[in-house]
Amino acid sequence: SLGSVMSVGVVGALLAGSTALFIFLIGKFSDRFDRKTIIKIGAILMILVWVLRFFASTATSIYLLTILAGFFGVLIFIPYESITYDLAKRSNIDEFIIVREVYVNLGRILLLLLILFFIETLKYSFLLASVSQIFFLFF
């Protein structure tokens, strides 16, 4: 019905608006405070989310964890990208970004292939994702 479609649209719009605001605030926050600390906080929260996703069984918990992952991922992504672009300024920016993107995407492809070949149940990939977040703690 039109009412249910409208309510989904309103929730989606509110979520998109709040996400944009959160991204803006984290950007400002990471300009003032230690970016590596923000990344570590985000990594700890993402580890928790991925472990909870492994155990999630209801639609509500899955939706909630997806929303939290979006917000907590921003805590990693924004300061990490900022550090990356600061490094890029010190060298040939175009070359730096292209090489970085090639290796990031190769890593994603390799990880997906590992998941496809070695993990029988997709659910276990959530635990692998939580372990991968540990690397941000040593950044």
Coordinates of N, CA and C in Angstrom, one line a residue:
S1 N 0.8 -1.2 0.0 CA 0.0 0.0 0.0 C 0.9 1.2 0.0
L2 N 0.3 2.4 -0.3 CA 1.0 3.6 -0.4 C 1.6 4.0 0.9
G3 N 0.8 3.8 2.0 CA 1.3 4.1 3.4 C 2.6 3.4 3.7
S4 N 2.7 2.1 3.4 CA 3.9 1.4 3.8 C 5.1 1.8 2.9
V5 N 4.8 2.1 1.6 CA 5.9 2.6 0.7 C 6.3 3.9 1.2
M6 N 5.4 4.8 1.6 CA 5.8 6.1 2.1 C 6.6 6.0 3.4
S7 N 6.2 5.1 4.3 CA 7.0 5.0 5.5 C 8.4 4.5 5.3
V8 N 8.6 3.6 4.3 CA 9.9 3.1 4.0 C 10.7 4.2 3.4
G9 N 10.1 5.0 2.6 CA 10.8 6.1 1.9 C 11.2 7.2 3.0
V10 N 10.3 7.4 3.9 CA 10.7 8.4 5.0 C 11.8 7.9 5.8
V11 N 11.8 6.6 6.2 CA 12.8 6.0 7.0 C 14.1 6.1 6.2
G12 N 14.1 5.8 4.9 CA 15.3 5.8 4.1 C 15.8 7.2 4.0
A13 N 15.0 8.2 3.8 CA 15.4 9.6 3.7 C 16.0 10.1 5.0
L14 N 15.4 9.7 6.1 CA 16.0 10.1 7.4 C 17.3 9.5 7.7
L15 N 17.4 8.2 7.3 CA 18.7 7.5 7.5 C 19.8 8.1 6.6
A16 N 19.4 8.4 5.4 CA 20.4 9.0 4.4 C 20.9 10.4 4.9
G17 N 19.9 11.2 5.4 CA 20.2 12.5 5.9 C 21.1 12.4 7.2
S18 N 20.8 11.5 8.1 CA 21.5 11.4 9.3 C 22.9 10.8 9.0
T19 N 23.0 9.9 8.0 CA 24.4 9.4 7.6 C 25.2 10.5 7.1
A20 N 24.6 11.4 6.2 CA 25.4 12.5 5.6 C 25.9 13.4 6.7
L21 N 25.0 13.7 7.7 CA 25.4 14.6 8.8 C 26.5 13.9 9.6
F22 N 26.4 12.6 9.9 CA 27.4 11.9 10.7 C 28.7 11.9 9.9
I23 N 28.7 11.7 8.6 CA 30.0 11.8 7.8 C 30.6 13.2 7.9
F24 N 29.8 14.2 7.8 CA 30.3 15.6 8.0 C 30.9 15.8 9.3
L25 N 30.2 15.4 10.4 CA 30.7 15.5 11.7 C 32.0 14.8 12.0
I26 N 32.1 13.5 11.5 CA 33.3 12.7 11.7 C 34.5 13.4 10.9
G27 N 34.2 13.9 9.8 CA 35.2 14.6 9.0 C 35.8 15.8 9.8
K28 N 34.9 16.6 10.4 CA 35.3 17.7 11.2 C 36.1 17.2 12.5
F29 N 35.6 16.2 13.1 CA 36.1 15.6 14.3 C 37.5 15.1 14.0
S30 N 37.7 14.4 12.8 CA 39.0 13.8 12.5 C 40.1 14.9 12.1
D31 N 39.6 16.1 11.8 CA 40.5 17.2 11.6 C 41.1 17.7 12.9
R32 N 40.4 17.6 14.0 CA 40.8 18.1 15.3 C 41.5 17.1 16.2
F33 N 41.1 15.8 16.0 CA 41.7 14.8 16.9 C 42.5 13.8 16.2
D34 N 43.2 12.9 16.9 CA 44.0 11.9 16.4 C 43.3 11.0 15.5
R35 N 43.6 10.9 14.2 CA 42.8 10.1 13.3 C 43.0 8.6 13.5
K36 N 44.2 8.3 14.0 CA 44.5 6.8 14.2 C 43.6 6.3 15.4
T37 N 43.4 7.2 16.4 CA 42.6 6.8 17.5 C 41.1 6.6 17.0
I38 N 40.6 7.5 16.2 CA 39.3 7.3 15.7 C 39.1 6.0 14.9
I39 N 40.2 5.7 14.1 CA 40.2 4.5 13.3 C 40.1 3.3 14.2
K40 N 40.9 3.3 15.3 CA 40.9 2.2 16.2 C 39.5 2.0 16.9
I41 N 38.9 3.1 17.3 CA 37.6 3.0 17.9 C 36.6 2.4 16.9
G42 N 36.7 2.9 15.7 CA 35.8 2.3 14.6 C 36.1 0.9 14.4
A43 N 37.3 0.4 14.4 CA 37.7 -1.0 14.2 C 37.1 -1.8 15.3
I44 N 37.2 -1.4 16.6 CA 36.7 -2.2 17.7 C 35.1 -2.3 17.6
L45 N 34.5 -1.2 17.2 CA 33.0 -1.3 17.0 C 32.6 -2.2 15.8
M46 N 33.4 -2.1 14.8 CA 33.1 -3.0 13.6 C 33.4 -4.5 13.9
I47 N 34.4 -4.8 14.7 CA 34.6 -6.1 15.1 C 33.4 -6.7 15.9
L48 N 32.9 -5.8 16.8 CA 31.7 -6.2 17.6 C 30.5 -6.4 16.6
V49 N 30.3 -5.5 15.7 CA 29.2 -5.7 14.8 C 29.3 -6.9 13.9
W50 N 30.5 -7.3 13.4 CA 30.6 -8.5 12.6 C 30.4 -9.7 13.4
V51 N 30.9 -9.7 14.7 CA 30.6 -10.9 15.5 C 29.1 -11.0 15.8
L52 N 28.5 -9.9 16.1 CA 27.0 -9.9 16.3 C 26.3 -10.4 15.1
R53 N 26.7 -10.0 13.9 CA 26.1 -10.4 12.7 C 26.1 -11.9 12.5
F54 N 27.2 -12.5 13.0 CA 27.3 -14.0 12.9 C 26.2 -14.6 13.7
F55 N 25.8 -14.0 14.8 CA 24.8 -14.6 15.7 C 23.4 -14.1 15.4
A56 N 23.3 -13.1 14.6 CA 21.9 -12.4 14.3 C 21.0 -13.4 13.6
S57 N 19.8 -13.4 14.0 CA 18.8 -14.3 13.4 C 17.5 -13.7 13.0
T58 N 17.2 -12.5 13.6 CA 16.0 -11.8 13.2 C 16.2 -10.7 12.2
A59 N 15.2 -10.4 11.5 CA 15.3 -9.3 10.5 C 15.6 -8.0 11.1
T60 N 15.0 -7.8 12.3 CA 15.3 -6.5 13.0 C 16.7 -6.4 13.4
S61 N 17.3 -7.4 14.0 CA 18.7 -7.4 14.4 C 19.6 -7.2 13.2
I62 N 19.3 -7.9 12.1 CA 20.1 -7.7 10.9 C 20.1 -6.3 10.4
Y63 N 18.9 -5.7 10.3 CA 18.7 -4.3 9.9 C 19.5 -3.4 10.8
L64 N 19.3 -3.6 12.1 CA 20.0 -2.7 13.1 C 21.5 -2.8 12.9
L65 N 22.0 -4.0 12.8 CA 23.5 -4.2 12.7 C 24.0 -3.6 11.4
T66 N 23.2 -3.7 10.3 CA 23.6 -3.1 9.0 C 23.7 -1.5 9.2
I67 N 22.8 -0.9 9.9 CA 22.8 0.5 10.1 C 24.0 0.9 10.9
L68 N 24.2 0.1 12.0 CA 25.4 0.4 12.9 C 26.7 0.2 12.1
A69 N 26.8 -0.8 11.2 CA 28.0 -1.0 10.4 C 28.3 0.2 9.5
G70 N 27.2 0.7 9.0 CA 27.3 1.9 8.1 C 27.9 3.1 8.9
F71 N 27.4 3.3 10.1 CA 27.9 4.4 10.9 C 29.3 4.2 11.4
F72 N 29.6 2.9 11.9 CA 30.9 2.6 12.5 C 31.9 2.6 11.4
G73 N 31.5 2.1 10.2 CA 32.5 2.1 9.1 C 33.0 3.5 8.7
V74 N 32.1 4.5 8.9 CA 32.5 5.9 8.7 C 33.7 6.3 9.6
L75 N 33.7 5.7 10.9 CA 34.7 6.0 11.8 C 36.1 5.5 11.3
I76 N 36.1 4.5 10.5 CA 37.3 4.0 9.9 C 37.6 4.7 8.6
F77 N 36.6 4.8 7.7 CA 36.8 5.3 6.3 C 37.2 6.7 6.3
I78 N 36.6 7.6 6.9 CA 36.9 9.1 6.8 C 38.3 9.4 7.3
P79 N 38.7 9.0 8.5 CA 40.1 9.4 8.9 C 41.1 8.6 8.1
Y80 N 40.8 7.4 7.7 CA 41.8 6.6 6.9 C 42.0 7.3 5.5
E81 N 40.9 7.7 4.9 CA 41.0 8.4 3.6 C 41.8 9.7 3.7
S82 N 41.5 10.4 4.8 CA 42.2 11.6 5.1 C 43.7 11.4 5.2
I83 N 44.1 10.4 5.9 CA 45.5 10.1 6.0 C 46.1 9.7 4.7
T84 N 45.3 8.9 3.9 CA 45.8 8.5 2.6 C 46.0 9.7 1.7
Y85 N 45.1 10.6 1.7 CA 45.2 11.8 0.8 C 46.3 12.7 1.3
D86 N 46.6 12.8 2.6 CA 47.7 13.5 3.1 C 49.0 12.9 2.5
L87 N 49.1 11.6 2.5 CA 50.3 10.9 2.0 C 50.4 11.2 0.5
A88 N 49.3 11.2 -0.2 CA 49.3 11.3 -1.7 C 49.8 12.7 -2.1
K89 N 49.6 13.7 -1.2 CA 50.0 15.1 -1.5 C 51.5 15.2 -1.6
R90 N 52.2 14.2 -0.9 CA 53.7 14.2 -0.8 C 54.3 13.6 -2.0
S91 N 53.5 13.0 -2.9 CA 54.1 12.4 -4.1 C 53.2 12.7 -5.3
N92 N 53.3 12.0 -6.3 CA 52.5 12.1 -7.5 C 51.1 11.6 -7.2
I93 N 50.2 12.5 -7.0 CA 48.8 12.2 -6.5 C 48.1 11.2 -7.4
D94 N 48.1 11.4 -8.7 CA 47.4 10.5 -9.6 C 48.0 9.1 -9.5
E95 N 49.3 9.0 -9.6 CA 49.9 7.7 -9.5 C 49.6 7.0 -8.2
F96 N 49.7 7.7 -7.1 CA 49.5 7.2 -5.8 C 48.1 6.6 -5.6
I97 N 47.1 7.4 -6.1 CA 45.7 6.9 -5.9 C 45.4 5.7 -6.8
I98 N 45.9 5.7 -8.1 CA 45.7 4.6 -9.0 C 46.3 3.3 -8.4
V99 N 47.6 3.4 -8.0 CA 48.2 2.2 -7.4 C 47.5 1.7 -6.2
R100 N 47.1 2.7 -5.3 CA 46.4 2.3 -4.1 C 45.1 1.6 -4.5
E101 N 44.3 2.1 -5.4 CA 43.0 1.5 -5.8 C 43.2 0.2 -6.4
V102 N 44.3 0.0 -7.2 CA 44.5 -1.3 -7.8 C 44.8 -2.4 -6.7
Y103 N 45.6 -2.0 -5.7 CA 45.9 -3.0 -4.6 C 44.7 -3.2 -3.7
V104 N 44.0 -2.2 -3.4 CA 42.8 -2.3 -2.6 C 41.8 -3.3 -3.3
N105 N 41.5 -3.1 -4.5 CA 40.6 -3.9 -5.2 C 41.1 -5.3 -5.5
L106 N 42.4 -5.5 -5.7 CA 43.0 -6.8 -5.7 C 42.8 -7.6 -4.4
G107 N 43.0 -6.9 -3.3 CA 42.7 -7.4 -2.0 C 41.3 -7.9 -1.8
R108 N 40.4 -7.0 -2.2 CA 38.9 -7.4 -2.1 C 38.6 -8.6 -3.0
I109 N 39.2 -8.7 -4.2 CA 38.9 -9.9 -5.0 C 39.5 -11.1 -4.4
L110 N 40.7 -11.0 -3.9 CA 41.3 -12.2 -3.2 C 40.5 -12.6 -2.0
L111 N 40.1 -11.7 -1.2 CA 39.3 -12.1 0.0 C 38.0 -12.7 -0.4
L112 N 37.3 -12.2 -1.5 CA 36.1 -12.8 -1.9 C 36.4 -14.2 -2.5
L113 N 37.5 -14.4 -3.2 CA 37.8 -15.8 -3.7 C 38.1 -16.7 -2.6
L114 N 38.8 -16.3 -1.5 CA 39.0 -17.1 -0.4 C 37.7 -17.5 0.3
I115 N 36.8 -16.6 0.4 CA 35.5 -16.9 1.0 C 34.8 -17.9 0.2
L116 N 34.8 -17.7 -1.1 CA 34.0 -18.6 -2.0 C 34.6 -20.0 -2.0
F117 N 36.0 -20.2 -2.0 CA 36.6 -21.5 -2.0 C 36.7 -22.2 -0.7
F118 N 36.9 -21.5 0.4 CA 37.2 -22.1 1.6 C 36.1 -22.0 2.7
I119 N 35.1 -21.3 2.5 CA 34.1 -21.2 3.5 C 32.8 -21.8 3.0
E120 N 32.3 -22.8 3.6 CA 31.1 -23.5 3.2 C 29.9 -22.7 3.4
T121 N 29.8 -22.1 4.5 CA 28.6 -21.3 4.9 C 29.0 -19.8 4.9
L122 N 28.2 -19.0 4.2 CA 28.5 -17.6 4.1 C 28.5 -16.9 5.4
K123 N 27.8 -17.4 6.4 CA 27.8 -16.9 7.7 C 29.2 -16.8 8.3
Y124 N 30.0 -17.7 8.0 CA 31.4 -17.7 8.6 C 32.2 -16.6 8.0
S125 N 31.8 -16.1 6.9 CA 32.6 -14.9 6.3 C 32.5 -13.7 7.2
F126 N 31.4 -13.7 8.0 CA 31.2 -12.6 9.0 C 32.4 -12.6 10.0
L127 N 32.7 -13.8 10.5 CA 33.9 -13.9 11.4 C 35.2 -13.5 10.8
L128 N 35.3 -13.9 9.5 CA 36.5 -13.5 8.8 C 36.6 -12.0 8.6
A129 N 35.4 -11.3 8.4 CA 35.4 -9.9 8.3 C 35.8 -9.3 9.7
S130 N 35.3 -9.9 10.8 CA 35.7 -9.3 12.1 C 37.2 -9.4 12.3
V131 N 37.8 -10.5 11.9 CA 39.2 -10.7 12.1 C 40.0 -9.6 11.2
S132 N 39.4 -9.4 10.0 CA 40.1 -8.4 9.1 C 40.1 -7.0 9.7
Q133 N 39.1 -6.7 10.5 CA 39.1 -5.4 11.2 C 40.2 -5.2 12.2
I134 N 40.7 -6.3 12.7 CA 41.8 -6.2 13.7 C 43.0 -5.5 13.2
F135 N 43.3 -5.6 11.9 CA 44.4 -4.9 11.3 C 44.4 -3.4 11.5
F136 N 43.2 -2.8 11.6 CA 43.1 -1.4 11.8 C 43.5 -1.0 13.2
L137 N 43.5 -1.9 14.1 CA 44.0 -1.7 15.5 C 45.5 -1.4 15.5
F138 N 46.2 -1.9 14.5 CA 47.7 -1.7 14.4 C 48.1 -0.6 13.4
F139 N 47.1 0.1 13.0 CA 47.4 1.2 12.0 C 48.0 2.4 12.6

